[in-house]
Amino acid sequence: MENWPVLIHTGITIGGIVAMVVWARINPVIALVVGALYLGLASGLGFKDTPTAITKGFGALMAEVGLIIGFGVLIGSLLSATGTLQRVVHVLLRLVGAKRSPQALGLASGIVFPSIYFDVALVMMAPIARSIAVRTGRSVAPLAGSLAIGLEVALLMVLPGAAALAVAGSLDIALGTMLLWGIPFGAAAIVISISLHTMLMGRTWNPEKDVDPLADYDENSGEIVGASGHHDDHPGTASGAGPSLSTGTGTTATATTSQKPLALMLLPVLVPVILIVVNTITAAAGASTGLVVFLGNPVVALLIGLILAIVLAVPTLGRAGVEEVISHGASASGVILLFTGVAGSLGQVLVEIGVADIVEGLFSANASFPLLLTWAVGALLRLAQGSGSVAAITAAALIAPAVADLGTPAVLIAFAAAAGASFGGNVSDNTFWMFKTLLGLTTRGTFQVYTVAQSILSFVALGMVLVAGIFV
């Protein structure tokens, strides 16, 4: 087929997926498979090869990141249940003081614990944000914004965040490379974005309009114990932060704080990172050994981290408690894995119909154009259907077939997709309503600390990507 029909059908596919998710309220997994089927058939792939491409793409991406995502979510679930996250935040606050508390909260949520499922981390950290606001006398606005920014970076940019893993797999980026880039890139994006958002909130935040006057919270723990029930509450969202953890699957697990040394409790995160980085550095230096390659394999490294997390959690949670947390984490990771796999299906269909050659021709005139287009696709998808993960993975899948021939580093494409997917989170995103209820805000206030904060992150990260593209 000529180029223009393929591009038209690709556009119809993306638009159709968005329409199915947003207006028809069809599950994204089903929408992506239907879109992939349409694209393959409409572009001439045929009745036999289209389903083959879909299953091939699903299997290839699962082979790349399936176990890694699963292990990462389980590690995060166990660290949440043992209270390690709260302890890290309190240590950071002691080190940096009240003035820099938003940055401390953002870095803790975005860099230290990227493996924690977004909803779980939010339920854990929202009371911490409220408590810090009370104890330091600060407005809750910059603290809530720091959560919105940090958690988004953790999900989309820093390994082993679920969407970051999926995007890396789709773009065939070595996980060691993604890790070495992601930590400094994410940290810089968090600090800059939080600083800008805090300055803006000093001008626009109005507690009388932005804080729910009927939200009741414990001033010691920061937990919301009641909400106003105003007509703008989103149906089906939690109305309180309670003493339990949401797993994103409708189940809860009790949180208990471990009294072991914090450095010891962080080993499940630190050990895998060290192993993967050492493997990457030795490979680049030509000094790898069989044992280093084995231990630095992301699957093996994260399995070691998971075993450490289980061993450290048993004295605090008990064997039954650990099993419950693992069960809940497995349920949450199952949803992530299914969506990630079908995003790979769409990507494989794009490969089979020859989008790589078309996109390469379109992008060859301007090296920065692939980054801008990837950002724009991610931003439009996020605005339309709410999910940052869906937006980032779909944007990456669209550009993936042409990455090898563009001359643009794949890791920058990944960050461009993440930056776009951070833009404009709004009422179509269930997390928007979680922020509202867990932090005791009005809808106007939630727009300020969620939509505005993440949009600032989106533009900051895009700027960083474009600047990096000049020198890399």
Tab-separated table of C-alpha atoms in Angstrom:
chain	number	residue	atom	x	y	z
A	1	MET	CA	0.000	0.000	0.000
A	2	GLU	CA	1.035	3.617	-0.446
A	3	ASN	CA	2.256	5.512	2.583
A	4	TRP	CA	-0.744	7.756	3.047
A	5	PRO	CA	-3.354	4.985	3.533
A	6	VAL	CA	-1.136	3.357	6.180
A	7	LEU	CA	-0.786	6.661	8.013
A	8	ILE	CA	-4.529	7.308	7.784
A	9	HIS	CA	-5.344	3.869	9.186
A	10	THR	CA	-2.758	4.361	11.936
A	11	GLY	CA	-4.419	7.665	12.866
A	12	ILE	CA	-7.858	6.032	12.810
A	13	THR	CA	-6.510	3.273	15.047
A	14	ILE	CA	-5.124	5.661	17.667
A	15	GLY	CA	-8.275	7.796	17.569
A	16	GLY	CA	-10.459	4.709	17.757
A	17	ILE	CA	-8.586	3.369	20.786
A	18	VAL	CA	-9.027	6.694	22.564
A	19	ALA	CA	-12.735	6.813	21.637
A	20	MET	CA	-13.329	3.265	22.879
A	21	VAL	CA	-11.625	3.951	26.210
A	22	VAL	CA	-13.041	7.432	26.831
A	23	TRP	CA	-16.501	7.543	25.337
A	24	ALA	CA	-17.486	3.880	25.078
A	25	ARG	CA	-15.732	3.096	28.389
A	26	ILE	CA	-14.257	-0.113	26.991
A	27	ASN	CA	-11.355	-1.612	28.919
A	28	PRO	CA	-8.013	-0.429	27.437
A	29	VAL	CA	-6.837	-4.021	26.970
A	30	ILE	CA	-9.816	-4.830	24.738
A	31	ALA	CA	-9.563	-1.482	22.961
A	32	LEU	CA	-5.887	-2.041	22.111
A	33	VAL	CA	-6.490	-5.529	20.716
A	34	VAL	CA	-9.450	-4.322	18.638
A	35	GLY	CA	-7.325	-1.422	17.377
A	36	ALA	CA	-4.464	-3.738	16.472
A	37	LEU	CA	-6.845	-6.062	14.608
A	38	TYR	CA	-8.319	-3.174	12.633
A	39	LEU	CA	-4.912	-1.730	11.771
A	40	GLY	CA	-3.555	-5.061	10.549
A	41	LEU	CA	-6.585	-5.866	8.404
A	42	ALA	CA	-7.062	-2.344	7.046
A	43	SER	CA	-3.370	-2.042	6.137
A	44	GLY	CA	-3.302	-5.299	4.198
A	45	LEU	CA	-1.608	-7.571	6.691
A	46	GLY	CA	-4.304	-10.174	6.133
A	47	PHE	CA	-6.603	-12.425	8.149
A	48	LYS	CA	-3.851	-14.898	8.996
A	49	ASP	CA	-0.873	-12.655	9.700
A	50	THR	CA	-2.729	-10.019	11.757
A	51	PRO	CA	-3.562	-12.326	14.737
A	52	THR	CA	-0.091	-13.845	14.423
A	53	ALA	CA	1.505	-10.409	14.745
A	54	ILE	CA	-0.664	-9.610	17.778
A	55	THR	CA	0.324	-12.757	19.661
A	56	LYS	CA	3.960	-12.379	18.592
A	57	GLY	CA	4.116	-8.822	19.916
A	58	PHE	CA	2.457	-9.785	23.192
A	59	GLY	CA	4.866	-12.659	23.793
A	60	ALA	CA	7.965	-10.705	22.823
A	61	LEU	CA	7.259	-7.848	25.217
A	62	MET	CA	6.291	-10.203	28.047
A	63	ALA	CA	9.550	-12.084	27.551
A	64	GLU	CA	11.363	-8.748	27.842
A	65	VAL	CA	9.696	-7.218	30.905
A	66	GLY	CA	7.053	-9.581	32.292
A	67	LEU	CA	8.963	-11.047	35.230
A	68	ILE	CA	10.668	-7.729	35.907
A	69	ILE	CA	7.370	-5.869	36.277
A	70	GLY	CA	5.958	-8.613	38.485
A	71	PHE	CA	8.988	-8.707	40.781
A	72	GLY	CA	9.139	-4.902	40.961
A	73	VAL	CA	5.510	-4.568	42.030
A	74	LEU	CA	5.923	-7.289	44.674
A	75	ILE	CA	9.025	-5.598	46.131
A	76	GLY	CA	7.134	-2.316	46.301
A	77	SER	CA	4.145	-3.923	47.987
A	78	LEU	CA	6.313	-5.465	50.702
A	79	LEU	CA	8.234	-2.249	51.336
A	80	SER	CA	4.953	-0.364	51.642
A	81	ALA	CA	3.515	-2.881	54.073
A	82	THR	CA	6.562	-2.682	56.361
A	83	GLY	CA	6.366	1.120	56.591
A	84	THR	CA	9.785	1.632	55.006
A	85	LEU	CA	8.481	4.420	52.788
A	86	GLN	CA	7.292	6.573	55.694
A	87	ARG	CA	10.618	6.142	57.452
A	88	VAL	CA	12.541	7.336	54.387
A	89	VAL	CA	10.380	10.455	54.199
A	90	HIS	CA	10.922	11.284	57.871
A	91	VAL	CA	14.690	10.830	57.511
A	92	LEU	CA	14.751	13.132	54.504
A	93	LEU	CA	12.757	15.744	56.387
A	94	ARG	CA	15.250	15.685	59.242
A	95	LEU	CA	18.075	16.144	56.742
A	96	VAL	CA	16.609	18.926	54.583
A	97	GLY	CA	14.237	20.685	57.004
A	98	ALA	CA	10.714	22.019	56.593
A	99	LYS	CA	11.552	24.522	53.856
A	100	ARG	CA	12.559	21.785	51.424
A	101	SER	CA	9.954	19.274	52.564
A	102	PRO	CA	8.166	19.211	49.156
A	103	GLN	CA	11.417	18.259	47.422
A	104	ALA	CA	12.100	15.605	50.066
A	105	LEU	CA	8.631	14.128	49.622
A	106	GLY	CA	8.898	14.218	45.836
A	107	LEU	CA	12.333	12.581	45.730
A	108	ALA	CA	11.271	9.873	48.182
A	109	SER	CA	8.188	8.991	46.154
A	110	GLY	CA	9.873	9.317	42.771
A	111	ILE	CA	13.413	8.017	43.163
A	112	VAL	CA	13.660	5.873	46.283
A	113	PHE	CA	10.558	3.749	45.726
A	114	PRO	CA	9.698	3.677	42.012
A	115	SER	CA	8.607	0.036	42.221
A	116	ILE	CA	5.590	0.836	44.401
A	117	TYR	CA	2.276	0.756	42.572
A	118	PHE	CA	1.025	4.335	42.087
A	119	ASP	CA	-2.230	3.938	44.044
A	120	VAL	CA	-0.499	2.133	46.908
A	121	ALA	CA	2.181	4.819	47.214
A	122	LEU	CA	-0.452	7.570	47.109
A	123	VAL	CA	-2.497	6.012	49.912
A	124	MET	CA	0.690	5.618	51.948
A	125	MET	CA	2.036	9.111	51.371
A	126	ALA	CA	-1.068	11.315	51.367
A	127	PRO	CA	-1.328	11.178	55.182
A	128	ILE	CA	2.397	11.966	55.392
A	129	ALA	CA	1.879	15.061	53.242
A	130	ARG	CA	-0.993	16.254	55.443
A	131	SER	CA	0.995	15.557	58.606
A	132	ILE	CA	4.014	17.509	57.306
A	133	ALA	CA	1.753	20.436	56.446
A	134	VAL	CA	0.350	20.502	59.992
A	135	ARG	CA	3.702	20.072	61.767
A	136	THR	CA	5.594	22.611	59.663
A	137	GLY	CA	2.780	25.117	59.253
A	138	ARG	CA	3.114	24.925	55.444
A	139	SER	CA	0.302	24.933	52.927
A	140	VAL	CA	-0.679	21.470	51.756
A	141	ALA	CA	-0.532	22.664	48.114
A	142	PRO	CA	3.224	22.265	47.410
A	143	LEU	CA	3.292	18.973	49.335
A	144	ALA	CA	0.358	17.553	47.393
A	145	GLY	CA	1.926	18.787	44.164
A	146	SER	CA	5.198	17.105	45.079
A	147	LEU	CA	3.337	13.796	45.377
A	148	ALA	CA	1.688	14.258	41.985
A	149	ILE	CA	5.070	14.988	40.410
A	150	GLY	CA	7.145	12.394	42.267
A	151	LEU	CA	4.709	9.526	41.789
A	152	GLU	CA	4.376	10.293	38.074
A	153	VAL	CA	8.154	10.246	37.634
A	154	ALA	CA	8.299	6.956	39.535
A	155	LEU	CA	5.713	5.401	37.250
A	156	LEU	CA	6.962	6.688	33.896
A	157	MET	CA	10.695	7.454	34.088
A	158	VAL	CA	12.527	5.525	36.808
A	159	LEU	CA	13.071	1.771	36.921
A	160	PRO	CA	11.500	-0.413	38.052
A	161	GLY	CA	8.379	1.729	37.589
A	162	ALA	CA	5.847	-0.352	35.678
A	163	ALA	CA	5.305	2.014	32.747
A	164	ALA	CA	9.032	2.844	32.547
A	165	LEU	CA	9.780	-0.862	32.222
A	166	ALA	CA	7.160	-1.316	29.528
A	167	VAL	CA	8.418	1.686	27.527
A	168	ALA	CA	12.026	0.480	27.825
A	169	GLY	CA	10.987	-2.938	26.574
A	170	SER	CA	9.001	-1.488	23.688
A	171	LEU	CA	11.946	0.665	22.585
A	172	ASP	CA	14.504	-2.099	23.211
A	173	ILE	CA	16.465	-0.017	25.718
A	174	ALA	CA	18.899	-1.893	27.951
A	175	LEU	CA	17.563	-1.668	31.481
A	176	GLY	CA	20.961	-0.678	32.815
A	177	THR	CA	20.974	2.264	30.414
A	178	MET	CA	17.429	3.236	31.406
A	179	LEU	CA	18.393	3.026	35.061
A	180	LEU	CA	21.543	5.125	34.718
A	181	TRP	CA	19.647	7.799	32.790
A	182	GLY	CA	16.394	7.600	34.712
A	183	ILE	CA	17.620	8.351	38.227
A	184	PRO	CA	19.433	11.644	37.498
A	185	PHE	CA	16.889	12.690	34.859
A	186	GLY	CA	13.958	11.939	37.155
A	187	ALA	CA	15.577	13.610	40.167
A	188	ALA	CA	16.307	16.787	38.218
A	189	ALA	CA	12.785	16.867	36.752
A	190	ILE	CA	11.290	16.428	40.238
A	191	VAL	CA	13.323	19.189	41.882
A	192	ILE	CA	12.795	21.721	39.081
A	193	SER	CA	9.094	20.951	38.679
A	194	ILE	CA	8.358	21.104	42.408
A	195	SER	CA	10.190	24.423	42.721
A	196	LEU	CA	8.143	25.933	39.871
A	197	HIS	CA	4.881	24.523	41.185
A	198	THR	CA	5.575	25.788	44.704
A	199	MET	CA	6.210	29.287	43.339
A	200	LEU	CA	2.961	29.170	41.346
A	201	MET	CA	0.935	27.953	44.322
A	202	GLY	CA	2.167	30.957	46.285
A	203	ARG	CA	0.200	33.081	43.817
A	204	THR	CA	-2.849	30.966	42.982
A	205	TRP	CA	-3.628	28.809	46.021
A	206	ASN	CA	-6.677	29.903	47.993
A	207	PRO	CA	-7.465	27.671	50.987
A	208	GLU	CA	-11.049	28.949	51.111
A	209	LYS	CA	-11.656	27.678	47.581
A	210	ASP	CA	-9.142	24.848	47.322
A	211	VAL	CA	-9.423	22.993	50.651
A	212	ASP	CA	-12.600	21.070	51.443
A	213	PRO	CA	-13.881	22.714	54.668
A	214	LEU	CA	-15.724	19.566	55.705
A	215	ALA	CA	-12.809	17.160	55.259
A	216	ASP	CA	-11.742	15.954	58.691
A	217	TYR	CA	-8.268	14.587	59.303
A	218	ASP	CA	-6.173	13.494	62.240
A	219	GLU	CA	-3.601	16.235	62.893
A	220	ASN	CA	-1.038	13.711	64.171
A	221	SER	CA	-1.271	11.082	61.445
A	222	GLY	CA	-2.586	13.290	58.649
A	223	GLU	CA	-5.180	10.677	57.731
A	224	ILE	CA	-8.506	11.821	56.306
A	225	VAL	CA	-11.268	10.416	58.493
A	226	GLY	CA	-14.212	12.018	56.752
A	227	ALA	CA	-15.053	13.939	53.574
A	228	SER	CA	-17.704	16.389	52.578
A	229	GLY	CA	-19.611	14.256	50.156
A	230	HIS	CA	-20.053	17.264	47.852
A	231	HIS	CA	-21.738	16.642	44.540
A	232	ASP	CA	-18.416	16.865	42.704
A	233	ASP	CA	-16.988	13.782	44.368
A	234	HIS	CA	-16.257	11.103	41.821
A	235	PRO	CA	-18.347	7.975	42.402
A	236	GLY	CA	-16.529	4.903	43.515
A	237	THR	CA	-13.470	6.561	44.978
A	238	ALA	CA	-12.253	6.101	48.508
A	239	SER	CA	-13.459	8.650	51.010
A	240	GLY	CA	-10.719	8.126	53.537
A	241	ALA	CA	-7.164	7.011	53.956
A	242	GLY	CA	-7.805	4.542	56.785
A	243	PRO	CA	-5.155	2.269	58.239
A	244	SER	CA	-4.881	0.068	55.199
A	245	LEU	CA	-3.226	0.018	51.787
A	246	SER	CA	-5.119	0.101	48.502
A	247	THR	CA	-3.565	-2.312	46.051
A	248	GLY	CA	-5.398	-0.960	43.072
A	249	THR	CA	-7.454	-4.145	42.904
A	250	GLY	CA	-10.148	-3.477	45.465
A	251	THR	CA	-8.340	-5.281	48.251
A	252	THR	CA	-6.357	-4.010	51.199
A	253	ALA	CA	-3.396	-5.086	53.274
A	254	THR	CA	-2.568	-3.844	56.738
A	255	ALA	CA	0.557	-1.686	57.071
A	256	THR	CA	2.971	-2.246	59.955
A	257	THR	CA	6.170	-0.287	60.544
A	258	SER	CA	9.340	-2.356	60.915
A	259	GLN	CA	11.820	-1.307	63.622
A	260	LYS	CA	14.872	-2.691	61.785
A	261	PRO	CA	17.602	-0.244	60.660
A	262	LEU	CA	16.435	1.697	57.636
A	263	ALA	CA	19.562	0.850	55.639
A	264	LEU	CA	18.752	-2.829	56.104
A	265	MET	CA	15.125	-2.369	55.020
A	266	LEU	CA	16.290	-0.600	51.841
A	267	LEU	CA	18.410	-3.542	50.680
A	268	PRO	CA	15.615	-4.953	48.441
A	269	VAL	CA	15.874	-1.743	46.394
A	270	LEU	CA	19.599	-1.045	46.672
A	271	VAL	CA	20.940	-4.522	45.890
A	272	PRO	CA	19.186	-4.944	42.503
A	273	VAL	CA	20.159	-1.419	41.460
A	274	ILE	CA	23.808	-2.026	42.348
A	275	LEU	CA	23.886	-5.367	40.537
A	276	ILE	CA	22.331	-3.966	37.339
A	277	VAL	CA	24.582	-0.888	37.321
A	278	VAL	CA	27.745	-2.933	37.924
A	279	ASN	CA	26.807	-5.225	35.040
A	280	THR	CA	26.207	-2.240	32.740
A	281	ILE	CA	29.474	-0.523	33.667
A	282	THR	CA	31.624	-3.648	33.365
A	283	ALA	CA	30.031	-4.499	30.003
A	284	ALA	CA	30.812	-0.993	28.697
A	285	ALA	CA	34.392	-1.359	29.938
A	286	GLY	CA	34.768	-4.817	28.386
A	287	ALA	CA	35.449	-6.363	31.801
A	288	SER	CA	32.337	-8.506	32.284
A	289	THR	CA	32.508	-11.958	33.814
A	290	GLY	CA	29.927	-14.718	33.707
A	291	LEU	CA	28.963	-14.227	37.338
A	292	VAL	CA	28.550	-10.451	36.961
A	293	VAL	CA	26.392	-10.916	33.849
A	294	PHE	CA	24.257	-13.472	35.670
A	295	LEU	CA	23.744	-11.437	38.833
A	296	GLY	CA	23.272	-8.215	36.859
A	297	ASN	CA	20.538	-9.667	34.703
A	298	PRO	CA	17.448	-7.617	35.701
A	299	VAL	CA	15.329	-10.720	36.312
A	300	VAL	CA	17.945	-12.263	38.603
A	301	ALA	CA	18.728	-8.953	40.335
A	302	LEU	CA	15.071	-8.216	41.091
A	303	LEU	CA	14.460	-11.796	42.198
A	304	ILE	CA	17.286	-11.355	44.717
A	305	GLY	CA	15.660	-8.091	45.823
A	306	LEU	CA	12.284	-9.805	46.212
A	307	ILE	CA	13.777	-12.601	48.302
A	308	LEU	CA	15.456	-10.016	50.521
A	309	ALA	CA	12.150	-8.128	50.851
A	310	ILE	CA	10.340	-11.307	51.927
A	311	VAL	CA	13.023	-12.239	54.459
A	312	LEU	CA	13.001	-8.755	55.973
A	313	ALA	CA	9.198	-8.530	56.048
A	314	VAL	CA	8.469	-11.855	57.773
A	315	PRO	CA	9.471	-10.734	61.307
A	316	THR	CA	7.217	-7.662	60.990
A	317	LEU	CA	4.223	-9.027	59.073
A	318	GLY	CA	4.436	-12.737	59.796
A	319	ARG	CA	4.310	-15.426	57.132
A	320	ALA	CA	0.571	-15.041	56.639
A	321	GLY	CA	0.887	-11.270	56.320
A	322	VAL	CA	3.675	-11.565	53.749
A	323	GLU	CA	1.614	-14.025	51.732
A	324	GLU	CA	-1.359	-11.650	51.803
A	325	VAL	CA	0.748	-8.721	50.595
A	326	ILE	CA	2.287	-10.840	47.815
A	327	SER	CA	-1.165	-12.021	46.757
A	328	HIS	CA	-2.442	-8.438	46.510
A	329	GLY	CA	0.711	-7.333	44.658
A	330	ALA	CA	0.379	-10.193	42.178
A	331	SER	CA	-3.195	-9.132	41.435
A	332	ALA	CA	-2.085	-5.571	40.748
A	333	SER	CA	0.846	-6.660	38.571
A	334	GLY	CA	-1.443	-8.947	36.551
A	335	VAL	CA	-3.424	-5.960	35.304
A	336	ILE	CA	-0.234	-4.090	34.427
A	337	LEU	CA	1.211	-7.097	32.605
A	338	LEU	CA	-1.919	-7.648	30.518
A	339	PHE	CA	-2.013	-4.060	29.339
A	340	THR	CA	1.729	-3.984	28.701
A	341	GLY	CA	1.487	-7.123	26.587
A	342	VAL	CA	-1.301	-5.849	24.336
A	343	ALA	CA	0.585	-2.582	23.859
A	344	GLY	CA	3.354	-4.809	22.486
A	345	SER	CA	0.769	-6.381	20.180
A	346	LEU	CA	-0.070	-3.001	18.676
A	347	GLY	CA	3.629	-2.244	18.324
A	348	GLN	CA	4.235	-5.483	16.412
A	349	VAL	CA	1.407	-4.747	13.983
A	350	LEU	CA	2.975	-1.326	13.361
A	351	VAL	CA	6.252	-3.088	12.581
A	352	GLU	CA	4.600	-5.576	10.216
A	353	ILE	CA	2.793	-2.910	8.149
A	354	GLY	CA	6.021	-0.957	7.581
A	355	VAL	CA	5.426	2.129	9.703
A	356	ALA	CA	9.163	2.202	10.496
A	357	ASP	CA	10.167	3.217	6.974
A	358	ILE	CA	7.376	5.803	6.743
A	359	VAL	CA	8.199	7.403	10.079
A	360	GLU	CA	11.910	7.425	9.267
A	361	GLY	CA	11.201	9.406	6.117
A	362	LEU	CA	9.014	11.889	7.959
A	363	PHE	CA	11.544	12.459	10.738
A	364	SER	CA	14.787	12.551	8.772
A	365	ALA	CA	14.567	16.306	8.139
A	366	ASN	CA	14.674	17.327	11.794
A	367	ALA	CA	16.327	15.367	14.594
A	368	SER	CA	14.188	17.001	17.274
A	369	PHE	CA	10.918	16.238	15.505
A	370	PRO	CA	10.664	12.628	16.763
A	371	LEU	CA	10.939	13.891	20.340
A	372	LEU	CA	8.271	16.558	19.826
A	373	LEU	CA	5.920	14.168	18.050
A	374	THR	CA	6.343	11.501	20.721
A	375	TRP	CA	5.602	14.101	23.403
A	376	ALA	CA	2.534	15.340	21.518
A	377	VAL	CA	1.096	11.847	21.066
A	378	GLY	CA	1.620	11.077	24.749
A	379	ALA	CA	0.057	14.374	25.809
A	380	LEU	CA	-3.019	13.960	23.584
A	381	LEU	CA	-3.580	10.418	24.823
A	382	ARG	CA	-3.242	11.483	28.456
A	383	LEU	CA	-5.705	14.332	27.969
A	384	ALA	CA	-8.176	12.079	26.211
A	385	GLN	CA	-8.266	9.000	28.391
A	386	GLY	CA	-6.530	9.819	31.674
A	387	SER	CA	-4.015	7.025	32.117
A	388	GLY	CA	-0.362	8.053	32.057
A	389	SER	CA	0.727	4.459	31.538
A	390	VAL	CA	-1.561	4.004	28.532
A	391	ALA	CA	-0.354	7.282	27.035
A	392	ALA	CA	3.378	6.614	27.494
A	393	ILE	CA	3.333	3.022	26.284
A	394	THR	CA	1.170	3.804	23.244
A	395	ALA	CA	3.331	6.797	22.265
A	396	ALA	CA	6.471	4.666	22.579
A	397	ALA	CA	4.895	1.819	20.598
A	398	LEU	CA	4.023	4.211	17.779
A	399	ILE	CA	7.603	5.425	17.368
A	400	ALA	CA	9.405	2.171	18.286
A	401	PRO	CA	9.533	0.666	14.778
A	402	ALA	CA	11.592	3.583	13.482
A	403	VAL	CA	13.888	4.225	16.449
A	404	ALA	CA	16.849	2.251	15.115
A	405	ASP	CA	16.975	4.328	11.911
A	406	LEU	CA	16.250	7.795	13.294
A	407	GLY	CA	19.581	8.539	14.918
A	408	THR	CA	17.779	9.757	18.039
A	409	PRO	CA	18.771	7.866	21.206
A	410	ALA	CA	15.950	5.535	22.234
A	411	VAL	CA	16.272	6.608	25.864
A	412	LEU	CA	15.369	10.183	24.879
A	413	ILE	CA	12.327	8.883	23.001
A	414	ALA	CA	11.339	7.071	26.204
A	415	PHE	CA	11.594	10.257	28.266
A	416	ALA	CA	9.707	12.231	25.603
A	417	ALA	CA	6.870	9.696	25.809
A	418	ALA	CA	6.929	9.922	29.609
A	419	ALA	CA	6.942	13.727	29.480
A	420	GLY	CA	3.944	13.803	27.168
A	421	ALA	CA	2.085	11.251	29.256
A	422	SER	CA	2.494	13.515	32.296
A	423	PHE	CA	0.486	16.324	30.716
A	424	GLY	CA	-3.008	17.332	31.756
A	425	GLY	CA	-4.177	14.571	34.088
A	426	ASN	CA	-7.805	15.432	34.780
A	427	VAL	CA	-11.224	14.137	35.813
A	428	SER	CA	-10.974	11.183	33.414
A	429	ASP	CA	-8.159	9.835	35.603
A	430	ASN	CA	-9.317	7.970	38.721
A	431	THR	CA	-6.157	9.122	40.513
A	432	PHE	CA	-7.399	12.714	40.229
A	433	TRP	CA	-10.297	11.788	42.501
A	434	MET	CA	-8.042	9.853	44.861
A	435	PHE	CA	-5.960	13.017	45.325
A	436	LYS	CA	-9.121	14.968	46.060
A	437	THR	CA	-10.440	12.661	48.740
A	438	LEU	CA	-7.154	11.562	50.330
A	439	LEU	CA	-5.857	15.124	50.661
A	440	GLY	CA	-9.158	16.781	51.551
A	441	LEU	CA	-9.336	19.150	48.580
A	442	THR	CA	-12.061	20.689	46.457
A	443	THR	CA	-12.141	19.923	42.740
A	444	ARG	CA	-10.553	23.322	42.058
A	445	GLY	CA	-7.766	22.538	44.505
A	446	THR	CA	-7.189	19.131	42.943
A	447	PHE	CA	-6.753	20.699	39.523
A	448	GLN	CA	-4.065	22.928	41.040
A	449	VAL	CA	-2.057	20.191	42.769
A	450	TYR	CA	-2.612	17.374	40.264
A	451	THR	CA	-3.340	18.691	36.771
A	452	VAL	CA	-1.160	21.797	37.014
A	453	ALA	CA	1.694	20.071	38.867
A	454	GLN	CA	1.964	17.213	36.384
A	455	SER	CA	1.635	19.582	33.416
A	456	ILE	CA	4.590	21.573	34.770
A	457	LEU	CA	6.504	18.297	34.998
A	458	SER	CA	5.561	17.542	31.393
A	459	PHE	CA	7.038	20.777	30.041
A	460	VAL	CA	10.113	20.622	32.280
A	461	ALA	CA	10.877	17.063	31.160
A	462	LEU	CA	10.287	17.976	27.507
A	463	GLY	CA	12.722	20.865	27.815
A	464	MET	CA	15.305	18.583	29.397
A	465	VAL	CA	14.832	16.020	26.612
A	466	LEU	CA	15.254	18.614	23.848
A	467	VAL	CA	18.387	20.037	25.473
A	468	ALA	CA	19.836	16.532	25.928
A	469	GLY	CA	19.059	15.794	22.275
A	470	ILE	CA	21.402	18.598	21.219
A	471	PHE	CA	24.393	17.059	22.978
A	472	VAL	CA	23.723	13.305	22.756
